[in-house]
Coordinates of C-alpha atoms and ligand atoms in Angstrom, one line a residue:
M17 CA -3.2 44.4 6.2
R18 CA -0.1 43.7 4.3
S19 CA 3.4 45.4 6.4
Q20 CA 6.0 46.7 4.2
S21 CA 9.4 46.1 5.0
S22 CA 12.4 48.2 4.2
L23 CA 15.1 45.1 4.6
G24 CA 17.3 44.3 2.3
E25 CA 17.8 41.5 0.0
F26 CA 20.7 40.1 3.0
D27 CA 18.8 40.8 5.9
I28 CA 16.0 38.7 4.7
I29 CA 18.0 35.8 4.0
E30 CA 19.8 36.7 7.9
K31 CA 16.4 36.4 9.1
Y32 CA 14.2 34.3 7.5
F33 CA 16.6 31.5 5.2
R34 CA 19.3 30.8 7.1
Q35 CA 19.1 27.5 9.4
S36 CA 20.3 27.6 13.1
S37 CA 21.8 24.6 13.0
P38 CA 22.0 22.4 9.4
R39 CA 22.8 19.1 9.4
Q40 CA 26.2 17.7 10.1
D41 CA 27.0 17.1 6.1
V42 CA 26.6 20.6 5.5
V43 CA 30.0 21.5 5.2
L44 CA 29.1 25.2 4.0
G45 CA 25.7 26.2 4.0
V46 CA 24.2 29.8 3.6
G47 CA 26.4 33.0 2.8
D48 CA 28.9 32.2 0.7
D49 CA 28.9 31.5 -3.3
A50 CA 28.0 28.4 -3.2
A51 CA 27.0 25.5 -0.5
L52 CA 29.3 22.7 0.3
V53 CA 28.3 19.4 1.5
A54 CA 29.7 15.9 2.0
A55 CA 28.0 13.0 -0.2
P56 CA 28.4 9.6 1.3
E57 CA 29.9 6.6 -0.4
N58 CA 28.3 4.3 -2.6
S59 CA 25.5 6.6 -3.3
Q60 CA 24.3 8.5 -6.0
I61 CA 22.8 12.0 -6.0
A62 CA 19.5 12.7 -7.1
I63 CA 18.4 16.0 -8.0
S64 CA 15.2 18.0 -8.5
T65 CA 13.1 21.3 -9.6
D66 CA 9.9 22.2 -9.6
T67 CA 9.1 26.0 -9.9
L68 CA 5.4 27.5 -8.4
V69 CA 4.2 30.8 -10.4
E70 CA 1.8 32.8 -8.4
G71 CA -1.6 32.5 -11.1
I72 CA -0.2 29.4 -12.6
H73 CA 0.6 27.1 -9.5
F74 CA -1.4 29.0 -6.7
F75 CA -3.4 31.8 -6.5
A76 CA -3.0 35.0 -4.5
D77 CA -4.8 34.3 -1.6
I78 CA -3.2 30.9 -0.6
P79 CA -1.8 31.2 3.1
P80 CA 1.8 31.8 2.8
R81 CA 2.4 28.6 4.9
A82 CA 0.8 26.8 2.9
L83 CA 3.0 28.1 0.2
G84 CA 5.9 27.4 1.8
H85 CA 5.2 23.8 2.4
K86 CA 4.0 23.3 -1.0
A87 CA 7.0 24.7 -2.4
L88 CA 8.7 22.6 -0.5
A89 CA 6.3 19.6 -0.7
V90 CA 6.5 18.8 -4.5
N91 CA 9.8 18.9 -4.3
L92 CA 10.1 16.0 -1.7
S93 CA 7.4 14.5 -3.6
D94 CA 9.8 13.9 -6.6
M95 CA 12.9 12.6 -4.1
A96 CA 9.9 10.0 -3.1
A97 CA 9.4 8.8 -6.3
M98 CA 13.0 8.1 -7.0
G99 CA 13.3 6.1 -3.6
A100 CA 16.2 8.9 -2.6
E101 CA 16.5 10.6 0.7
P102 CA 16.1 14.6 0.7
R103 CA 19.1 16.0 2.4
W104 CA 19.5 19.3 0.9
V105 CA 17.8 22.2 -1.1
T106 CA 18.0 25.7 -2.5
L107 CA 15.3 27.8 -2.9
A108 CA 15.2 30.8 -5.4
L109 CA 12.4 33.5 -4.3
T110 CA 11.4 36.5 -6.2
L111 CA 9.2 38.6 -4.4
P112 CA 6.9 41.2 -5.8
E113 CA 7.2 43.2 -2.2
V114 CA 9.1 42.8 1.2
N115 CA 6.0 41.9 3.8
E116 CA 7.8 40.5 6.5
D117 CA 4.5 39.0 8.0
W118 CA 4.2 36.6 4.4
L119 CA 8.0 35.9 4.8
A120 CA 7.5 34.7 8.4
Q121 CA 4.2 32.6 7.5
F122 CA 6.5 31.3 4.2
S123 CA 9.4 30.0 6.0
K124 CA 6.8 28.8 9.0
G125 CA 5.9 26.7 6.4
F126 CA 8.8 25.5 4.3
Y127 CA 11.1 24.8 7.5
D128 CA 8.4 23.0 9.7
L129 CA 8.4 20.5 6.6
A130 CA 12.2 20.4 6.2
E131 CA 12.7 20.0 9.7
Y132 CA 10.5 17.1 9.6
F133 CA 12.2 15.6 6.8
N134 CA 15.3 16.5 8.0
V135 CA 16.3 18.3 4.9
S136 CA 18.6 21.9 5.6
L137 CA 18.3 24.7 2.9
I138 CA 21.6 25.5 2.0
G139 CA 21.5 28.3 -0.2
G140 CA 19.0 30.4 -2.8
D141 CA 18.7 33.5 -4.7
T142 CA 16.5 36.6 -3.3
T143 CA 14.9 38.7 -6.3
K144 CA 12.1 41.4 -6.9
G145 CA 10.1 40.4 -9.2
P146 CA 6.3 39.0 -9.9
L147 CA 5.8 36.1 -6.8
S148 CA 7.6 32.9 -8.0
I149 CA 8.8 30.0 -5.8
T150 CA 11.7 27.6 -7.5
V151 CA 13.0 24.9 -5.4
T152 CA 16.0 22.4 -5.8
V153 CA 16.8 19.6 -3.9
H154 CA 19.8 17.2 -3.9
G155 CA 19.0 13.6 -2.4
V156 CA 21.1 10.8 -2.0
V157 CA 20.1 6.9 -2.9
P158 CA 22.3 4.0 -2.3
S159 CA 24.0 3.3 -5.8
G160 CA 21.8 1.5 -8.5
K161 CA 18.8 1.4 -6.2
A162 CA 16.6 4.8 -7.4
L163 CA 13.2 4.0 -8.2
R164 CA 12.5 4.9 -11.8
R165 CA 9.8 4.9 -14.4
N166 CA 11.0 2.5 -17.3
G167 CA 11.0 -0.8 -15.4
A168 CA 7.4 -2.1 -15.3
K169 CA 6.7 -5.4 -17.0
P170 CA 3.7 -7.0 -18.1
G171 CA 2.0 -8.6 -15.6
D172 CA 2.9 -6.3 -12.9
W173 CA 0.6 -5.1 -10.0
L174 CA -0.3 -1.3 -10.0
Y175 CA -0.5 0.2 -6.8
V176 CA -0.8 3.6 -4.8
T177 CA -0.6 5.4 -1.7
G178 CA -3.3 7.2 -0.1
N179 CA -6.7 8.8 -1.2
L180 CA -6.9 10.3 -4.7
G181 CA -8.8 13.1 -6.2
D182 CA -9.1 15.3 -2.6
S183 CA -6.7 17.9 -3.3
G184 CA -8.4 18.4 -6.9
L185 CA -11.7 18.5 -5.5
A186 CA -10.6 21.3 -3.4
L187 CA -9.0 23.2 -6.3
A188 CA -12.8 22.5 -8.5
H189 CA -14.2 24.4 -5.4
L190 CA -11.5 27.2 -5.3
Q191 CA -12.2 27.6 -8.7
Q192 CA -16.1 27.5 -8.3
K193 CA -16.5 24.6 -10.7
L194 CA -18.6 23.0 -8.2
S195 CA -19.9 24.1 -4.4
L196 CA -18.7 21.9 -1.1
T197 CA -19.7 22.3 2.5
P198 CA -17.5 24.0 4.8
Q199 CA -16.7 21.0 5.9
Q200 CA -16.4 19.0 2.6
F201 CA -13.9 22.2 1.7
E202 CA -12.0 22.1 5.1
L203 CA -11.2 18.2 4.7
C204 CA -9.8 18.3 1.1
L205 CA -8.1 22.2 1.2
K206 CA -5.9 20.4 3.6
Q207 CA -5.2 17.8 1.2
H208 CA -4.6 20.7 -1.8
Y209 CA -2.7 23.1 1.2
Y210 CA -0.6 20.8 2.6
P211 CA 0.6 17.6 0.7
Q212 CA 2.5 14.7 2.8
P213 CA 5.2 13.9 0.6
R214 CA 5.4 9.8 0.4
V215 CA 9.2 9.8 1.4
L216 CA 9.1 6.8 3.9
A217 CA 7.2 5.0 1.7
G218 CA 9.9 5.4 -1.0
Y219 CA 12.2 4.0 0.8
G220 CA 10.0 0.8 1.5
L221 CA 10.2 0.4 -2.3
R222 CA 13.5 0.1 -3.2
D223 CA 13.5 -3.8 -2.8
I224 CA 10.4 -4.2 -4.4
A225 CA 9.3 -1.9 -7.3
S226 CA 9.6 -2.3 -10.6
A227 CA 8.8 1.1 -11.4
T228 CA 7.9 4.3 -9.3
I229 CA 6.4 7.7 -10.2
D230 CA 4.7 10.2 -8.0
I231 CA 0.9 11.8 -9.2
S232 CA 1.0 15.6 -9.7
D233 CA -0.8 15.9 -12.8
G234 CA -3.5 13.3 -11.7
L235 CA -3.2 9.4 -12.1
A236 CA -4.2 8.7 -15.8
N237 CA -1.2 11.5 -16.5
D238 CA 1.5 10.3 -14.5
L239 CA 0.3 6.0 -14.7
R240 CA 0.8 6.9 -18.5
H241 CA 4.6 7.9 -18.5
I242 CA 5.2 4.8 -16.6
L243 CA 3.6 3.0 -18.5
R244 CA 4.9 4.7 -22.2
Q245 CA 8.5 4.3 -20.8
S246 CA 8.2 0.7 -20.1
G247 CA 5.8 -0.5 -23.1
C248 CA 3.1 -1.3 -21.1
S249 CA -0.5 -1.0 -20.8
A250 CA -2.8 -0.8 -17.8
S251 CA -6.2 -2.4 -16.3
L252 CA -7.6 -0.1 -13.8
K253 CA -10.4 -1.4 -11.3
L254 CA -12.3 1.8 -10.6
E255 CA -13.8 0.4 -7.5
Q256 CA -10.8 -0.1 -6.1
L257 CA -9.7 3.5 -6.3
P258 CA -9.0 4.8 -3.0
L259 CA -10.9 7.8 -2.5
S260 CA -12.0 9.7 0.1
E261 CA -15.8 9.3 1.9
T262 CA -15.9 13.2 1.7
M263 CA -15.6 13.2 -1.9
T264 CA -17.6 10.5 -3.0
E265 CA -20.6 11.9 -0.7
A266 CA -19.6 15.5 -2.1
V267 CA -19.8 14.8 -5.6
G268 CA -20.8 11.2 -6.2
L269 CA -19.1 8.0 -7.8
D270 CA -18.6 9.5 -11.4
Q271 CA -16.9 12.9 -10.8
S272 CA -14.7 11.3 -8.1
F273 CA -13.7 8.8 -10.7
Q274 CA -13.2 12.1 -12.7
L275 CA -11.1 13.7 -10.1
A276 CA -9.0 10.5 -9.1
L277 CA -8.0 10.2 -12.8
C278 CA -7.3 13.4 -13.9
G279 CA -7.9 16.2 -10.8
G280 CA -3.9 16.7 -10.2
E281 CA -2.1 17.6 -7.0
D282 CA -2.4 14.6 -5.2
Y283 CA 1.3 13.5 -4.5
E284 CA 1.0 10.0 -3.8
L285 CA 3.0 7.4 -5.4
C286 CA 2.3 4.8 -8.6
F287 CA 3.9 2.2 -8.2
T288 CA 4.3 -1.1 -9.4
V289 CA 5.0 -4.8 -8.3
P290 CA 6.2 -7.8 -10.1
E291 CA 4.3 -10.8 -9.1
S292 CA 7.0 -12.0 -7.0
N293 CA 7.0 -9.1 -4.5
K294 CA 3.7 -8.8 -4.2
G295 CA 3.6 -10.6 -0.9
S296 CA 6.1 -8.3 0.0
V297 CA 4.5 -5.0 -0.7
N298 CA 2.9 -5.2 3.7
T299 CA 6.2 -5.6 5.2
S300 CA 8.4 -3.3 2.8
L301 CA 5.5 -0.1 3.6
S302 CA 4.6 -1.3 7.3
Y303 CA 7.5 0.7 9.2
S304 CA 6.4 4.1 6.5
G305 CA 2.8 4.0 8.2
V306 CA 1.4 5.1 4.4
P307 CA -1.7 3.3 3.4
Y308 CA -1.7 1.6 0.1
T309 CA -4.0 0.1 -2.7
C310 CA -3.5 -2.3 -5.7
I311 CA -5.8 -0.7 -8.4
G312 CA -5.0 -3.0 -11.1
Q313 CA -2.7 -4.6 -13.5
L314 CA -0.5 -3.9 -16.7
A315 CA 0.0 -6.4 -19.8
S316 CA 1.8 -5.2 -23.0
G317 CA 1.1 -2.3 -24.5
Q318 CA 2.2 1.6 -25.6
G319 CA 0.7 3.8 -22.6
E320 CA -3.3 2.4 -22.9
I321 CA -5.2 2.3 -19.8
K322 CA -8.2 0.2 -19.6
L323 CA -11.2 1.3 -17.5
Q324 CA -13.2 -1.0 -15.2
Y325 CA -16.2 -0.9 -12.9
Q326 CA -17.3 -4.0 -11.1
G327 CA -15.9 -6.0 -14.4
K328 CA -17.8 -4.4 -17.2
P329 CA -15.4 -1.7 -19.3
Y330 CA -16.0 2.0 -17.8
Q331 CA -16.2 4.9 -20.1
F332 CA -16.0 8.2 -19.6
E333 CA -18.0 11.9 -21.0
P334 CA -15.2 13.1 -23.4
S335 CA -15.3 16.3 -21.9
G336 CA -14.6 14.6 -18.3
W337 CA -10.9 14.1 -19.1
D338 CA -9.8 17.7 -19.6
H339 CA -13.0 18.9 -17.0
F340 CA -10.6 19.9 -14.6
N341 CA -7.7 20.8 -16.1
Ligands
ADP425 P1 25.9 35.6 -5.4 O1 25.8 36.9 -5.2 O2 26.8 35.4 -5.0 O3 24.7 34.6 -5.8 P2 23.5 36.2 -3.1 O4 24.4 37.7 -2.6 O5 22.7 35.9 -4.1 O6 24.9 35.1 -3.9 O7 23.6 35.0 -2.0 C1 24.2 35.1 -0.6 C2 24.3 33.6 -0.1 O8 22.7 33.7 0.4 C3 24.6 32.6 -1.0 O9 24.8 31.7 0.1 C4 22.9 32.2 -1.1 O10 23.3 30.7 -1.7 C5 22.2 32.5 -0.2 N1 20.9 32.8 -0.6 C6 20.3 33.7 -1.1 N2 19.2 33.5 -1.8 C7 18.6 32.8 -0.3 C8 17.3 32.5 -0.1 N3 15.7 32.8 -0.4 N4 17.2 31.3 0.6 C9 17.9 30.4 1.5 N5 19.6 30.7 0.7 C10 19.8 32.3 0.3
MG426 MG1 22.7 35.1 -6.4

């Protein structure tokens, strides 16, 4: 049952979006015309915004707790991809109605993740209309150390964190493009609803990666951004793609490759490492506890991606590339 409530805008903010103990560097949080934060010396501020709109980025039946988590997670993932430390977020919330059960769950999902990464909610906006969530995150990164998309060079090695494709697999099931067993669905739905932003891995990559991006639109699409901005091409060894057993058992290798390359919403990091730093990857990432895999190497080019499987060129059915879009 949806419980309606007569809470007004300011009651909603007070009850659900005012944090009791924000970070020490929050000089002024929720409640004034703007928030004030103290930025550390010798750093640059990294800023990123992402909007989630019902019907476009999520279905109406998404659990509100997952939505709260995901709205923040996709923004923290952008900080990870910059090697930045997320510190402050604002939340612009457009709600069709005031539903206190929904608000309680949504803010729980949001705050659980915010607390885990010591991120403070310092302001926002609350309006009435079709459900939409915009989060802006502000992070800090030591001056000159941010990870960008344009620094890769021919010869650099190509890596990804985590597994790829599980989130896209869950989405394909939700869209009835394929059918999973309840156990398979449960495992990959966790990746789809509760992606874990790779913030700690981002810190470790500051000194060793030549370029980094987070994978939100499928490895192929996001890798192409690095390649085009860096003037490179890539050769991928498909047998090295990190794929979950759940996915390969459920849909076989070919479809798993498609989901890993084009599925989307993985929120893993894709990064390149010069040969001279290859030996440091393990040390740099070990404290983050984030798994990673070398999946190929770059050459000079204009964004081409060559796929190889066990030493031979691998061709997709042309429709395969758009299948899950
Ligand atoms: P103004 O009218 O000056 O823009 P608002 O009345 O919209 O201010 O908001 C009052 C205070 O509550 C501001 O500090 C704003 O940042 C904060 N706020 C509004 N909505 C949210 C929200 N969804 N989450 C966190 N803070 C919010
Ligand atoms: Mg306002």
